[in-house]
Amino acid sequence: MNKINMKEYGLNERFINESTLYENQSIGRIVSQDKGLYKLISEKGELRAQVSGKFRYNAAGISDYPAVGDFVIFDENEGGNAIINHVLTRKSAFIRKAAGTSNNEQIVASNIDTVFICMSLNNDFNGRRLERYLGVAWDSGATPVIVLTKADLCGNYDDVTEELEDIALGVDIIITSSLKDDILSVKKYIVAGKTIAFIGSSGVGKTTLINKLIGEEIFETQDLRNDDRGRHTTTSRELILLPSGGVVIDTPGMRELGLEGADLSKTFADIDELSKECKFNDCTHTKEPGCAVKQAIENGLLSEDRLASYFKLNKELGYNNLNSKQIEQKKLNEMFKSVGGMKSFKKMIKSKKNIK
């Protein structure tokens, strides 16, 4: 049996060096995930996998568990299945806040080099949502690229192009159509050993693009609904090795996307740059005299909608970050209470230091 070349799946010296910390175990990469069960690829081929009991006990939250794209350390049980003991340090991760009021983070995909943010040029196009995606994409550690799909459904690009000039600062933009074989514009970003993740709302054409890259209809696609929005097709994340080299990760459609931990500085680099020219360092860009941001709006250089989005996303980000700190403080308070209060906790720490 021929060994799988894991370098084709993105394994590099960074992960190989870290894996040497774990003796007599193997390294693999998570290629699919379904609840608590996984599939991973290793030199031996594809294996079914699950985390060990010790791993589960030590996991502090959802984000500690393996995600598609992760490199993991595992050994095999008697049945030939993999038991995952460690997740190697992620070089990048696309993170989504878990559904509901929980502040748990969900890793959508990890160890990504490029994030393709897909949005269709029909009624689904939404510049404000694109700003949200860009904020999370920049924060992931990967490089975002905007892929505008279904160009055949858009009669006039001018309005969209004008809006993107303000939103997509420093970001490459690709325009594709299902009626044309323009997959080459996407392929130039995909090379051997690199990982690309496709993200976007349901039905924007992510799966269609991936099928074209693979060269066959491996994944199911569906037609548009009556309201011109896509039907949800992809229900899980999966990593695929492309025949031409490189790997892609398809993800379920996401219409809602939390901003916890997101980096908005690059998404709104134009507003941040204008802020440097404001009269006051702590200018709120509302009523202060000498505000360069408000002046830019009056001069037609910045739209009021973009500034409103800037305020909204920063407010949401600030709330999420504050909520995270409150949760951490609650955990600390519970820990202190369990040992008899802060004074007892300090005495315990002091007594441990005195033990030689």
mmCIF file of C-alpha atoms in Angstrom:
data_model
loop_
_atom_site.group_PDB
_atom_site.id
_atom_site.type_symbol
_atom_site.label_atom_id
_atom_site.label_comp_id
_atom_site.label_asym_id
_atom_site.label_seq_id
_atom_site.Cartn_x
_atom_site.Cartn_y
_atom_site.Cartn_z
ATOM 1 C CA MET A 1 0.000 0.000 0.000
ATOM 2 C CA ASN A 2 1.413 3.377 -1.058
ATOM 3 C CA LYS A 3 1.783 5.995 1.647
ATOM 4 C CA ILE A 4 -0.245 9.191 1.397
ATOM 5 C CA ASN A 5 1.933 12.260 0.825
ATOM 6 C CA MET A 6 0.721 14.447 3.670
ATOM 7 C CA LYS A 7 2.543 17.492 2.284
ATOM 8 C CA GLU A 8 -0.123 17.547 -0.429
ATOM 9 C CA TYR A 9 -2.603 18.001 2.407
ATOM 10 C CA GLY A 10 -0.738 21.010 3.780
ATOM 11 C CA LEU A 11 1.591 19.320 6.275
ATOM 12 C CA ASN A 12 4.730 21.444 6.645
ATOM 13 C CA GLU A 13 7.778 21.794 8.906
ATOM 14 C CA ARG A 14 5.823 23.885 11.411
ATOM 15 C CA PHE A 15 3.456 21.031 12.231
ATOM 16 C CA ILE A 16 6.095 18.319 11.834
ATOM 17 C CA ASN A 17 8.331 20.026 14.413
ATOM 18 C CA GLU A 18 5.468 20.356 16.900
ATOM 19 C CA SER A 19 4.478 16.712 16.395
ATOM 20 C CA THR A 20 7.898 15.555 17.660
ATOM 21 C CA LEU A 21 6.721 16.510 21.167
ATOM 22 C CA TYR A 22 4.468 13.445 21.090
ATOM 23 C CA GLU A 23 6.407 10.171 20.868
ATOM 24 C CA ASN A 24 5.102 6.949 19.322
ATOM 25 C CA GLN A 25 2.021 8.638 17.862
ATOM 26 C CA SER A 26 0.945 9.623 14.351
ATOM 27 C CA ILE A 27 -0.034 12.901 12.738
ATOM 28 C CA GLY A 28 -3.144 13.375 10.614
ATOM 29 C CA ARG A 29 -5.455 16.084 9.329
ATOM 30 C CA ILE A 30 -9.197 16.303 9.954
ATOM 31 C CA VAL A 31 -11.049 16.074 6.625
ATOM 32 C CA SER A 32 -14.652 15.892 7.852
ATOM 33 C CA GLN A 33 -16.673 16.250 11.022
ATOM 34 C CA ASP A 34 -20.121 15.059 12.022
ATOM 35 C CA LYS A 35 -20.993 15.904 15.623
ATOM 36 C CA GLY A 36 -18.510 13.958 17.795
ATOM 37 C CA LEU A 37 -17.179 11.759 14.979
ATOM 38 C CA TYR A 38 -14.390 12.649 12.572
ATOM 39 C CA LYS A 39 -12.534 11.415 9.537
ATOM 40 C CA LEU A 40 -8.838 12.136 9.253
ATOM 41 C CA ILE A 41 -6.206 11.526 6.610
ATOM 42 C CA SER A 42 -2.727 10.262 7.466
ATOM 43 C CA GLU A 43 0.121 8.457 5.709
ATOM 44 C CA LYS A 44 -1.881 5.245 6.169
ATOM 45 C CA GLY A 45 -4.970 6.646 4.466
ATOM 46 C CA GLU A 46 -8.371 7.734 5.752
ATOM 47 C CA LEU A 47 -9.460 6.712 9.253
ATOM 48 C CA ARG A 48 -12.562 7.170 11.367
ATOM 49 C CA ALA A 49 -11.692 9.008 14.561
ATOM 50 C CA GLN A 50 -12.928 10.287 17.886
ATOM 51 C CA VAL A 51 -11.310 12.180 20.738
ATOM 52 C CA SER A 52 -9.932 10.333 23.745
ATOM 53 C CA GLY A 53 -11.604 10.474 27.140
ATOM 54 C CA LYS A 54 -8.689 12.503 28.505
ATOM 55 C CA PHE A 55 -9.026 14.997 25.644
ATOM 56 C CA ARG A 56 -12.742 15.398 26.364
ATOM 57 C CA TYR A 57 -12.078 15.880 30.085
ATOM 58 C CA ASN A 58 -9.460 18.601 29.486
ATOM 59 C CA ALA A 59 -11.421 20.511 26.804
ATOM 60 C CA ALA A 60 -12.600 23.870 28.144
ATOM 61 C CA GLY A 61 -14.983 24.637 25.269
ATOM 62 C CA ILE A 62 -16.137 23.841 21.742
ATOM 63 C CA SER A 63 -13.136 25.573 20.160
ATOM 64 C CA ASP A 64 -10.732 23.147 21.879
ATOM 65 C CA TYR A 65 -12.166 20.203 19.941
ATOM 66 C CA PRO A 66 -10.807 19.224 16.511
ATOM 67 C CA ALA A 67 -12.200 21.066 13.499
ATOM 68 C CA VAL A 68 -11.926 20.455 9.780
ATOM 69 C CA GLY A 69 -8.433 21.508 8.730
ATOM 70 C CA ASP A 70 -6.800 20.742 12.085
ATOM 71 C CA PHE A 71 -3.617 18.684 12.293
ATOM 72 C CA VAL A 72 -3.975 16.214 15.145
ATOM 73 C CA ILE A 73 -1.901 13.670 17.045
ATOM 74 C CA PHE A 74 -3.510 10.239 17.292
ATOM 75 C CA ASP A 75 -2.981 6.569 17.904
ATOM 76 C CA GLU A 76 -5.113 3.608 16.806
ATOM 77 C CA ASN A 77 -7.313 1.333 18.891
ATOM 78 C CA GLU A 78 -7.743 -2.405 18.369
ATOM 79 C CA GLY A 79 -10.536 -1.805 15.861
ATOM 80 C CA GLY A 80 -8.272 0.241 13.612
ATOM 81 C CA ASN A 81 -9.972 3.561 14.388
ATOM 82 C CA ALA A 82 -8.024 6.674 15.355
ATOM 83 C CA ILE A 83 -8.116 8.095 18.876
ATOM 84 C CA ILE A 84 -7.282 11.822 18.845
ATOM 85 C CA ASN A 85 -5.106 12.916 21.768
ATOM 86 C CA HIS A 86 -3.972 16.433 20.779
ATOM 87 C CA VAL A 87 -4.767 19.251 18.339
ATOM 88 C CA LEU A 88 -1.609 20.927 17.028
ATOM 89 C CA THR A 89 -1.408 24.712 17.322
ATOM 90 C CA ARG A 90 -3.537 26.346 14.619
ATOM 91 C CA LYS A 91 -1.798 28.832 12.352
ATOM 92 C CA SER A 92 -5.170 30.318 11.396
ATOM 93 C CA ALA A 93 -8.815 29.684 12.197
ATOM 94 C CA PHE A 94 -12.115 30.963 10.883
ATOM 95 C CA ILE A 95 -14.197 31.377 14.050
ATOM 96 C CA ARG A 96 -17.937 31.719 14.399
ATOM 97 C CA LYS A 97 -19.730 32.498 17.643
ATOM 98 C CA ALA A 98 -21.935 29.549 18.591
ATOM 99 C CA ALA A 99 -25.669 29.936 18.028
ATOM 100 C CA GLY A 100 -27.869 31.428 20.763
ATOM 101 C CA THR A 101 -26.665 33.471 23.722
ATOM 102 C CA SER A 102 -23.647 31.267 24.453
ATOM 103 C CA ASN A 103 -20.228 32.871 24.051
ATOM 104 C CA ASN A 104 -18.685 29.583 23.003
ATOM 105 C CA GLU A 105 -16.638 29.871 19.821
ATOM 106 C CA GLN A 106 -17.059 27.436 16.966
ATOM 107 C CA ILE A 107 -14.103 26.750 14.672
ATOM 108 C CA VAL A 108 -15.550 26.658 11.165
ATOM 109 C CA ALA A 109 -12.245 25.725 9.511
ATOM 110 C CA SER A 110 -8.591 25.920 10.511
ATOM 111 C CA ASN A 111 -5.068 26.210 9.078
ATOM 112 C CA ILE A 112 -6.360 28.160 6.092
ATOM 113 C CA ASP A 113 -4.157 30.183 3.752
ATOM 114 C CA THR A 114 -6.889 31.955 1.788
ATOM 115 C CA VAL A 115 -10.562 32.591 2.604
ATOM 116 C CA PHE A 116 -12.865 32.910 -0.410
ATOM 117 C CA ILE A 117 -15.815 35.059 0.690
ATOM 118 C CA CYS A 118 -18.562 34.148 -1.770
ATOM 119 C CA MET A 119 -21.530 36.412 -2.446
ATOM 120 C CA SER A 120 -23.891 36.231 -5.409
ATOM 121 C CA LEU A 121 -24.696 39.206 -7.635
ATOM 122 C CA ASN A 122 -28.448 38.840 -7.249
ATOM 123 C CA ASN A 123 -30.760 39.903 -4.414
ATOM 124 C CA ASP A 124 -28.413 38.183 -1.931
ATOM 125 C CA PHE A 125 -25.718 40.836 -2.373
ATOM 126 C CA ASN A 126 -25.336 42.808 0.846
ATOM 127 C CA GLY A 127 -22.413 45.157 1.391
ATOM 128 C CA ARG A 128 -23.002 45.385 5.143
ATOM 129 C CA ARG A 129 -22.831 41.596 5.514
ATOM 130 C CA LEU A 130 -19.663 41.577 3.423
ATOM 131 C CA GLU A 131 -18.047 43.994 5.915
ATOM 132 C CA ARG A 132 -18.910 41.547 8.676
ATOM 133 C CA TYR A 133 -17.350 38.640 6.757
ATOM 134 C CA LEU A 134 -14.213 40.659 6.054
ATOM 135 C CA GLY A 135 -13.785 41.516 9.730
ATOM 136 C CA VAL A 136 -13.878 37.854 10.749
ATOM 137 C CA ALA A 137 -11.778 36.776 7.740
ATOM 138 C CA TRP A 138 -8.948 39.220 8.552
ATOM 139 C CA ASP A 139 -9.030 38.068 12.161
ATOM 140 C CA SER A 140 -8.695 34.418 11.092
ATOM 141 C CA GLY A 141 -5.072 34.915 10.055
ATOM 142 C CA ALA A 142 -5.819 33.970 6.453
ATOM 143 C CA THR A 143 -5.977 36.252 3.408
ATOM 144 C CA PRO A 144 -9.516 37.117 2.232
ATOM 145 C CA VAL A 145 -10.517 37.139 -1.428
ATOM 146 C CA ILE A 146 -14.011 38.218 -2.497
ATOM 147 C CA VAL A 147 -15.682 35.935 -5.042
ATOM 148 C CA LEU A 148 -18.796 37.425 -6.651
ATOM 149 C CA THR A 149 -20.856 34.633 -8.197
ATOM 150 C CA LYS A 150 -23.813 34.428 -10.589
ATOM 151 C CA ALA A 151 -22.750 37.494 -12.550
ATOM 152 C CA ASP A 152 -25.252 36.453 -15.245
ATOM 153 C CA LEU A 153 -28.053 37.425 -12.817
ATOM 154 C CA CYS A 154 -26.759 40.979 -12.454
ATOM 155 C CA GLY A 155 -27.609 43.342 -15.276
ATOM 156 C CA ASN A 156 -25.409 46.213 -14.113
ATOM 157 C CA TYR A 157 -22.142 45.887 -12.172
ATOM 158 C CA ASP A 158 -21.624 49.636 -11.734
ATOM 159 C CA ASP A 159 -23.518 50.022 -8.445
ATOM 160 C CA VAL A 160 -21.883 46.924 -6.956
ATOM 161 C CA THR A 161 -18.419 47.932 -8.115
ATOM 162 C CA GLU A 162 -18.847 51.413 -6.641
ATOM 163 C CA GLU A 163 -19.900 49.970 -3.275
ATOM 164 C CA LEU A 164 -16.996 47.501 -3.259
ATOM 165 C CA GLU A 165 -14.488 50.313 -3.778
ATOM 166 C CA ASP A 166 -15.364 51.490 -0.265
ATOM 167 C CA ILE A 167 -15.719 48.064 1.352
ATOM 168 C CA ALA A 168 -13.002 45.837 -0.132
ATOM 169 C CA LEU A 169 -9.925 47.914 0.619
ATOM 170 C CA GLY A 170 -6.810 45.945 -0.349
ATOM 171 C CA VAL A 171 -8.820 42.792 -1.101
ATOM 172 C CA ASP A 172 -8.765 40.972 -4.447
ATOM 173 C CA ILE A 173 -12.144 40.578 -6.165
ATOM 174 C CA ILE A 174 -13.117 37.789 -8.576
ATOM 175 C CA ILE A 175 -16.326 37.872 -10.652
ATOM 176 C CA THR A 176 -17.667 34.517 -11.839
ATOM 177 C CA SER A 177 -20.673 33.254 -13.765
ATOM 178 C CA SER A 178 -22.181 29.778 -14.066
ATOM 179 C CA LEU A 179 -22.620 30.453 -17.786
ATOM 180 C CA LYS A 180 -18.893 30.930 -18.417
ATOM 181 C CA ASP A 181 -15.897 28.709 -17.753
ATOM 182 C CA ASP A 182 -14.055 31.317 -15.673
ATOM 183 C CA ILE A 183 -12.705 28.929 -13.047
ATOM 184 C CA LEU A 184 -9.143 29.878 -14.020
ATOM 185 C CA SER A 185 -9.547 33.171 -12.134
ATOM 186 C CA VAL A 186 -10.146 31.121 -8.974
ATOM 187 C CA LYS A 187 -7.481 28.490 -9.662
ATOM 188 C CA LYS A 188 -4.629 30.998 -9.630
ATOM 189 C CA TYR A 189 -5.029 31.321 -5.853
ATOM 190 C CA ILE A 190 -4.825 27.560 -5.273
ATOM 191 C CA VAL A 191 -1.419 25.858 -5.255
ATOM 192 C CA ALA A 192 -0.057 22.578 -3.896
ATOM 193 C CA GLY A 193 0.185 22.434 -0.117
ATOM 194 C CA LYS A 194 -2.083 25.442 0.429
ATOM 195 C CA THR A 195 -5.587 25.414 1.949
ATOM 196 C CA ILE A 196 -8.523 27.502 0.765
ATOM 197 C CA ALA A 197 -11.852 27.798 2.598
ATOM 198 C CA PHE A 198 -15.094 28.808 0.891
ATOM 199 C CA ILE A 199 -17.534 30.737 3.084
ATOM 200 C CA GLY A 200 -20.755 32.598 2.407
ATOM 201 C CA SER A 201 -24.529 32.388 2.680
ATOM 202 C CA SER A 202 -26.480 29.355 1.516
ATOM 203 C CA GLY A 203 -26.856 28.950 -2.213
ATOM 204 C CA VAL A 204 -24.355 31.585 -3.367
ATOM 205 C CA GLY A 205 -22.539 29.044 -5.548
ATOM 206 C CA LYS A 206 -19.703 27.803 -3.310
ATOM 207 C CA THR A 207 -20.457 24.151 -4.093
ATOM 208 C CA THR A 208 -20.740 24.826 -7.824
ATOM 209 C CA LEU A 209 -17.275 26.415 -7.820
ATOM 210 C CA ILE A 210 -15.781 23.523 -5.851
ATOM 211 C CA ASN A 211 -17.310 20.970 -8.252
ATOM 212 C CA LYS A 212 -15.669 22.861 -11.124
ATOM 213 C CA LEU A 213 -12.307 22.809 -9.332
ATOM 214 C CA ILE A 214 -12.598 19.059 -8.717
ATOM 215 C CA GLY A 215 -13.670 18.453 -12.301
ATOM 216 C CA GLU A 216 -16.852 16.498 -11.515
ATOM 217 C CA GLU A 217 -20.202 16.880 -9.748
ATOM 218 C CA ILE A 218 -19.197 15.373 -6.401
ATOM 219 C CA PHE A 219 -21.378 17.645 -4.273
ATOM 220 C CA GLU A 220 -25.088 18.295 -4.709
ATOM 221 C CA THR A 221 -26.301 21.728 -5.757
ATOM 222 C CA GLN A 222 -29.841 23.118 -5.829
ATOM 223 C CA ASP A 223 -31.704 25.766 -7.781
ATOM 224 C CA LEU A 224 -32.699 29.162 -6.413
ATOM 225 C CA ARG A 225 -35.883 29.581 -4.407
ATOM 226 C CA ASN A 226 -38.701 31.834 -5.598
ATOM 227 C CA ASP A 227 -37.308 34.748 -3.577
ATOM 228 C CA ASP A 228 -34.026 34.619 -5.577
ATOM 229 C CA ARG A 229 -32.080 33.267 -2.603
ATOM 230 C CA GLY A 230 -30.156 30.050 -2.556
ATOM 231 C CA ARG A 231 -31.265 26.793 -1.010
ATOM 232 C CA HIS A 232 -29.078 25.320 1.719
ATOM 233 C CA THR A 233 -27.084 22.408 0.277
ATOM 234 C CA THR A 234 -23.855 21.899 2.242
ATOM 235 C CA THR A 235 -24.685 20.694 5.757
ATOM 236 C CA SER A 236 -21.203 19.870 7.021
ATOM 237 C CA ARG A 237 -17.613 20.928 6.544
ATOM 238 C CA GLU A 238 -15.313 18.844 4.376
ATOM 239 C CA LEU A 239 -11.709 19.116 3.215
ATOM 240 C CA ILE A 240 -11.015 17.980 -0.357
ATOM 241 C CA LEU A 241 -7.686 17.401 -2.113
ATOM 242 C CA LEU A 242 -7.860 18.863 -5.628
ATOM 243 C CA PRO A 243 -6.490 16.942 -8.643
ATOM 244 C CA SER A 244 -4.451 19.996 -9.645
ATOM 245 C CA GLY A 245 -2.959 20.408 -6.145
ATOM 246 C CA GLY A 246 -4.031 22.281 -3.050
ATOM 247 C CA VAL A 247 -6.972 21.575 -0.773
ATOM 248 C CA VAL A 248 -10.321 23.313 -0.344
ATOM 249 C CA ILE A 249 -12.776 23.344 2.545
ATOM 250 C CA ASP A 250 -16.479 23.712 1.826
ATOM 251 C CA THR A 251 -18.596 25.092 4.672
ATOM 252 C CA PRO A 252 -22.336 25.280 5.389
ATOM 253 C CA GLY A 253 -24.004 28.559 4.472
ATOM 254 C CA MET A 254 -23.923 31.173 7.213
ATOM 255 C CA ARG A 255 -26.332 34.108 7.093
ATOM 256 C CA GLU A 256 -25.582 35.155 10.686
ATOM 257 C CA LEU A 257 -22.014 35.608 11.841
ATOM 258 C CA GLY A 258 -20.889 36.753 15.281
ATOM 259 C CA LEU A 259 -18.032 39.227 15.600
ATOM 260 C CA GLU A 260 -16.371 38.184 18.844
ATOM 261 C CA GLY A 261 -12.628 38.733 18.543
ATOM 262 C CA ALA A 262 -12.907 40.029 14.960
ATOM 263 C CA ASP A 263 -10.387 42.513 13.553
ATOM 264 C CA LEU A 264 -12.245 45.522 12.129
ATOM 265 C CA SER A 265 -9.167 47.706 11.626
ATOM 266 C CA LYS A 266 -8.504 46.400 8.102
ATOM 267 C CA THR A 267 -12.178 46.224 7.172
ATOM 268 C CA PHE A 268 -12.600 49.919 8.025
ATOM 269 C CA ALA A 269 -9.069 51.084 7.260
ATOM 270 C CA ASP A 270 -10.448 54.147 5.453
ATOM 271 C CA ILE A 271 -12.311 55.380 8.552
ATOM 272 C CA ASP A 272 -9.363 54.615 10.840
ATOM 273 C CA GLU A 273 -7.087 56.603 8.523
ATOM 274 C CA LEU A 274 -9.498 59.549 8.464
ATOM 275 C CA SER A 275 -9.691 59.420 12.281
ATOM 276 C CA LYS A 276 -6.020 60.386 12.480
ATOM 277 C CA GLU A 277 -6.946 63.783 10.990
ATOM 278 C CA CYS A 278 -9.674 64.509 13.559
ATOM 279 C CA LYS A 279 -9.093 67.477 15.890
ATOM 280 C CA PHE A 280 -9.555 65.327 18.995
ATOM 281 C CA ASN A 281 -7.807 61.990 19.555
ATOM 282 C CA ASP A 282 -10.911 60.566 21.240
ATOM 283 C CA CYS A 283 -13.307 61.845 18.560
ATOM 284 C CA THR A 284 -16.523 59.807 18.387
ATOM 285 C CA HIS A 285 -17.319 61.048 14.853
ATOM 286 C CA THR A 286 -20.735 62.321 15.931
ATOM 287 C CA LYS A 287 -20.879 65.975 17.073
ATOM 288 C CA GLU A 288 -17.262 67.035 17.675
ATOM 289 C CA PRO A 289 -15.871 70.034 15.733
ATOM 290 C CA GLY A 290 -12.989 69.299 13.392
ATOM 291 C CA CYS A 291 -14.086 65.703 12.727
ATOM 292 C CA ALA A 292 -12.380 64.499 9.525
ATOM 293 C CA VAL A 293 -14.774 61.551 9.231
ATOM 294 C CA LYS A 294 -17.903 63.747 9.214
ATOM 295 C CA GLN A 295 -16.145 66.117 6.808
ATOM 296 C CA ALA A 296 -15.463 63.191 4.444
ATOM 297 C CA ILE A 297 -19.200 62.402 4.426
ATOM 298 C CA GLU A 298 -20.061 66.029 3.613
ATOM 299 C CA ASN A 299 -17.518 65.960 0.766
ATOM 300 C CA GLY A 300 -18.978 62.741 -0.635
ATOM 301 C CA LEU A 301 -15.823 60.735 0.100
ATOM 302 C CA LEU A 302 -17.481 58.450 2.631
ATOM 303 C CA SER A 303 -21.072 57.168 2.781
ATOM 304 C CA GLU A 304 -23.271 57.570 5.840
ATOM 305 C CA ASP A 305 -24.233 53.885 5.523
ATOM 306 C CA ARG A 306 -20.600 52.831 5.858
ATOM 307 C CA LEU A 307 -20.086 54.976 8.965
ATOM 308 C CA ALA A 308 -23.318 53.562 10.436
ATOM 309 C CA SER A 309 -22.020 50.038 9.788
ATOM 310 C CA TYR A 310 -18.704 51.002 11.433
ATOM 311 C CA PHE A 311 -20.558 52.154 14.558
ATOM 312 C CA LYS A 312 -22.830 49.104 14.618
ATOM 313 C CA LEU A 313 -20.083 46.481 14.241
ATOM 314 C CA ASN A 314 -17.768 48.185 16.737
ATOM 315 C CA LYS A 315 -20.620 48.390 19.248
ATOM 316 C CA GLU A 316 -21.350 44.683 18.741
ATOM 317 C CA LEU A 317 -17.668 43.810 19.040
ATOM 318 C CA GLY A 318 -17.331 45.849 22.225
ATOM 319 C CA TYR A 319 -20.395 44.177 23.731
ATOM 320 C CA ASN A 320 -19.119 40.681 22.878
ATOM 321 C CA ASN A 321 -15.673 41.401 24.311
ATOM 322 C CA LEU A 322 -17.201 42.829 27.501
ATOM 323 C CA ASN A 323 -19.492 39.819 27.771
ATOM 324 C CA SER A 324 -16.456 37.500 27.445
ATOM 325 C CA LYS A 325 -14.656 39.337 30.272
ATOM 326 C CA GLN A 326 -17.752 39.065 32.446
ATOM 327 C CA ILE A 327 -17.926 35.317 31.835
ATOM 328 C CA GLU A 328 -14.234 34.910 32.702
ATOM 329 C CA GLN A 329 -14.714 36.961 35.872
ATOM 330 C CA LYS A 330 -17.691 34.794 36.828
ATOM 331 C CA LYS A 331 -15.522 31.681 36.423
ATOM 332 C CA LEU A 332 -12.830 33.218 38.647
ATOM 333 C CA ASN A 333 -15.396 34.177 41.279
ATOM 334 C CA GLU A 334 -16.742 30.623 41.308
ATOM 335 C CA MET A 335 -13.205 29.249 41.674
ATOM 336 C CA PHE A 336 -12.456 31.589 44.603
ATOM 337 C CA LYS A 337 -15.752 30.643 46.234
ATOM 338 C CA SER A 338 -14.931 26.932 45.946
ATOM 339 C CA VAL A 339 -11.707 27.405 47.973
ATOM 340 C CA GLY A 340 -13.239 29.701 50.592
ATOM 341 C CA GLY A 341 -12.755 33.131 49.046
ATOM 342 C CA MET A 342 -9.882 35.277 47.754
ATOM 343 C CA LYS A 343 -7.934 35.263 51.074
ATOM 344 C CA SER A 344 -8.037 31.459 51.269
ATOM 345 C CA PHE A 345 -6.979 31.244 47.616
ATOM 346 C CA LYS A 346 -3.937 33.490 48.254
ATOM 347 C CA LYS A 347 -2.993 31.409 51.325
ATOM 348 C CA MET A 348 -3.209 28.242 49.258
ATOM 349 C CA ILE A 349 -0.934 29.690 46.551
ATOM 350 C CA LYS A 350 1.546 30.954 49.196
ATOM 351 C CA SER A 351 1.685 27.576 50.940
ATOM 352 C CA LYS A 352 2.407 25.830 47.616
ATOM 353 C CA LYS A 353 5.289 28.232 46.942
ATOM 354 C CA ASN A 354 6.816 27.372 50.314
ATOM 355 C CA ILE A 355 6.792 23.657 49.561
ATOM 356 C CA LYS A 356 10.201 22.571 48.306
#
